Amino acid sequence: MKSSHLRTLKSFALVFLLPGLAGLIVAAMVSTHYADTLPRWPAPEQNRIIPRGINGITVYQTPREDRTLNLLEYGSVGVFSIGLVLGLTYLEKWGSRQSQLAEEERQLPHHAG
């Protein structure tokens, strides 16, 4: 694989890994905030009827809060997973390229100086 392709693959891996990781961190912060602030019993008058277990605590959220946090969590995992696959592919291709270069170097005739 050409060096330019490797650089592109590495760039794409980072483009997915970093936002995915940031999204996971934000999702954890939102979950922690929910655990600290949302009621621990249903509140139908506030439309807080959807249970969510967070670190062993059940809180009740609105359907919109549930959708938002689910989207954030699953989207972040998806984006991070794409970056992880691209990163692992990059590492495999990079390792193959390094082996190829080392083999070519061993085959070069050495001149006595």
Short mmCIF file of C-alpha atoms in Angstrom, two decimals:
data_model
loop_
_atom_site.label_atom_id
_atom_site.label_comp_id
_atom_site.label_asym_id
_atom_site.label_seq_id
_atom_site.Cartn_x
_atom_site.Cartn_y
_atom_site.Cartn_z
CA MET A 1 0.00 0.00 0.00
CA LYS A 2 1.32 3.43 -0.90
CA SER A 3 2.36 5.84 1.83
CA SER A 4 -0.28 8.34 0.72
CA HIS A 5 -3.00 5.69 1.12
CA LEU A 6 -1.70 4.87 4.59
CA ARG A 7 -1.80 8.54 5.59
CA THR A 8 -5.35 8.84 4.29
CA LEU A 9 -6.42 5.70 6.16
CA LYS A 10 -4.84 7.00 9.36
CA SER A 11 -6.59 10.35 8.93
CA PHE A 12 -9.98 8.71 8.42
CA ALA A 13 -9.43 6.51 11.47
CA LEU A 14 -8.76 9.59 13.59
CA VAL A 15 -11.70 11.47 12.06
CA PHE A 16 -13.99 8.74 13.39
CA LEU A 17 -12.18 7.73 16.58
CA LEU A 18 -11.89 11.16 18.16
CA PRO A 19 -15.52 12.33 17.71
CA GLY A 20 -16.73 8.88 18.74
CA LEU A 21 -14.69 9.03 21.91
CA ALA A 22 -15.85 12.59 22.60
CA GLY A 23 -19.46 11.48 22.13
CA LEU A 24 -18.98 8.63 24.59
CA ILE A 25 -17.59 11.06 27.15
CA VAL A 26 -20.51 13.45 26.64
CA ALA A 27 -22.98 10.55 26.94
CA ALA A 28 -21.37 9.53 30.23
CA MET A 29 -21.62 13.12 31.48
CA VAL A 30 -25.31 13.31 30.50
CA SER A 31 -26.00 9.95 32.19
CA THR A 32 -24.31 11.14 35.37
CA HIS A 33 -26.32 14.36 35.24
CA TYR A 34 -29.54 12.37 34.77
CA ALA A 35 -28.66 10.11 37.72
CA ASP A 36 -28.14 13.18 39.90
CA THR A 37 -31.15 15.25 38.81
CA LEU A 38 -33.99 13.12 37.46
CA PRO A 39 -36.66 11.70 39.76
CA ARG A 40 -36.38 8.12 40.97
CA TRP A 41 -40.09 7.51 40.61
CA PRO A 42 -42.45 8.10 37.67
CA ALA A 43 -43.72 11.66 37.35
CA PRO A 44 -46.58 11.47 34.80
CA GLU A 45 -47.42 15.17 35.25
CA GLN A 46 -43.93 15.96 33.86
CA ASN A 47 -44.12 13.12 31.30
CA ARG A 48 -41.22 11.38 33.08
CA ILE A 49 -42.40 7.84 32.56
CA ILE A 50 -39.49 6.13 30.77
CA PRO A 51 -37.21 4.28 33.22
CA ARG A 52 -33.45 4.24 32.72
CA GLY A 53 -30.98 2.34 34.84
CA ILE A 54 -27.80 4.32 35.46
CA ASN A 55 -25.14 2.72 37.66
CA GLY A 56 -27.74 0.73 39.57
CA ILE A 57 -30.09 3.70 40.02
CA THR A 58 -33.41 3.86 38.18
CA VAL A 59 -34.48 7.33 37.10
CA TYR A 60 -37.46 8.39 35.03
CA GLN A 61 -37.06 10.52 31.95
CA THR A 62 -39.22 11.96 29.20
CA PRO A 63 -39.45 10.16 25.87
CA ARG A 64 -37.43 12.98 24.30
CA GLU A 65 -34.63 12.67 26.87
CA ASP A 66 -34.62 8.91 26.27
CA ARG A 67 -34.33 9.33 22.49
CA THR A 68 -31.62 11.97 22.82
CA LEU A 69 -29.43 9.91 25.15
CA ASN A 70 -29.98 6.72 23.12
CA LEU A 71 -28.98 8.54 19.92
CA LEU A 72 -25.91 9.98 21.61
CA GLU A 73 -24.84 6.64 23.08
CA TYR A 74 -25.49 4.43 20.06
CA GLY A 75 -24.26 7.01 17.56
CA SER A 76 -21.02 7.49 19.48
CA VAL A 77 -20.44 3.75 19.73
CA GLY A 78 -21.08 3.41 15.99
CA VAL A 79 -18.74 6.23 15.01
CA PHE A 80 -16.06 5.00 17.43
CA SER A 81 -16.40 1.45 16.07
CA ILE A 82 -15.88 2.65 12.50
CA GLY A 83 -12.76 4.51 13.63
CA LEU A 84 -11.54 1.45 15.49
CA VAL A 85 -11.92 -0.78 12.44
CA LEU A 86 -10.16 1.79 10.26
CA GLY A 87 -7.40 2.16 12.85
CA LEU A 88 -6.85 -1.58 13.09
CA THR A 89 -6.81 -1.80 9.29
CA TYR A 90 -4.24 1.00 9.21
CA LEU A 91 -2.04 -0.79 11.76
CA GLU A 92 -2.21 -4.04 9.80
CA LYS A 93 -1.34 -2.30 6.51
CA TRP A 94 1.40 -0.25 8.18
CA GLY A 95 2.92 -3.40 9.70
CA SER A 96 2.84 -5.15 6.33
CA ARG A 97 4.52 -2.15 4.73
CA GLN A 98 7.25 -2.12 7.40
CA SER A 99 7.89 -5.85 6.85
CA GLN A 100 8.08 -5.30 3.12
CA LEU A 101 10.57 -2.45 3.52
CA ALA A 102 12.71 -4.49 5.92
CA GLU A 103 12.76 -7.41 3.48
CA GLU A 104 13.78 -5.12 0.60
CA GLU A 105 16.55 -3.66 2.75
CA ARG A 106 17.90 -7.15 3.57
CA GLN A 107 18.03 -7.99 -0.13
CA LEU A 108 20.13 -4.96 -1.06
CA PRO A 109 23.81 -5.76 -1.65
CA HIS A 110 26.01 -4.42 1.10
CA HIS A 111 29.25 -2.70 0.07
CA ALA A 112 32.31 -3.00 2.24
CA GLY A 113 33.58 0.42 3.03
#
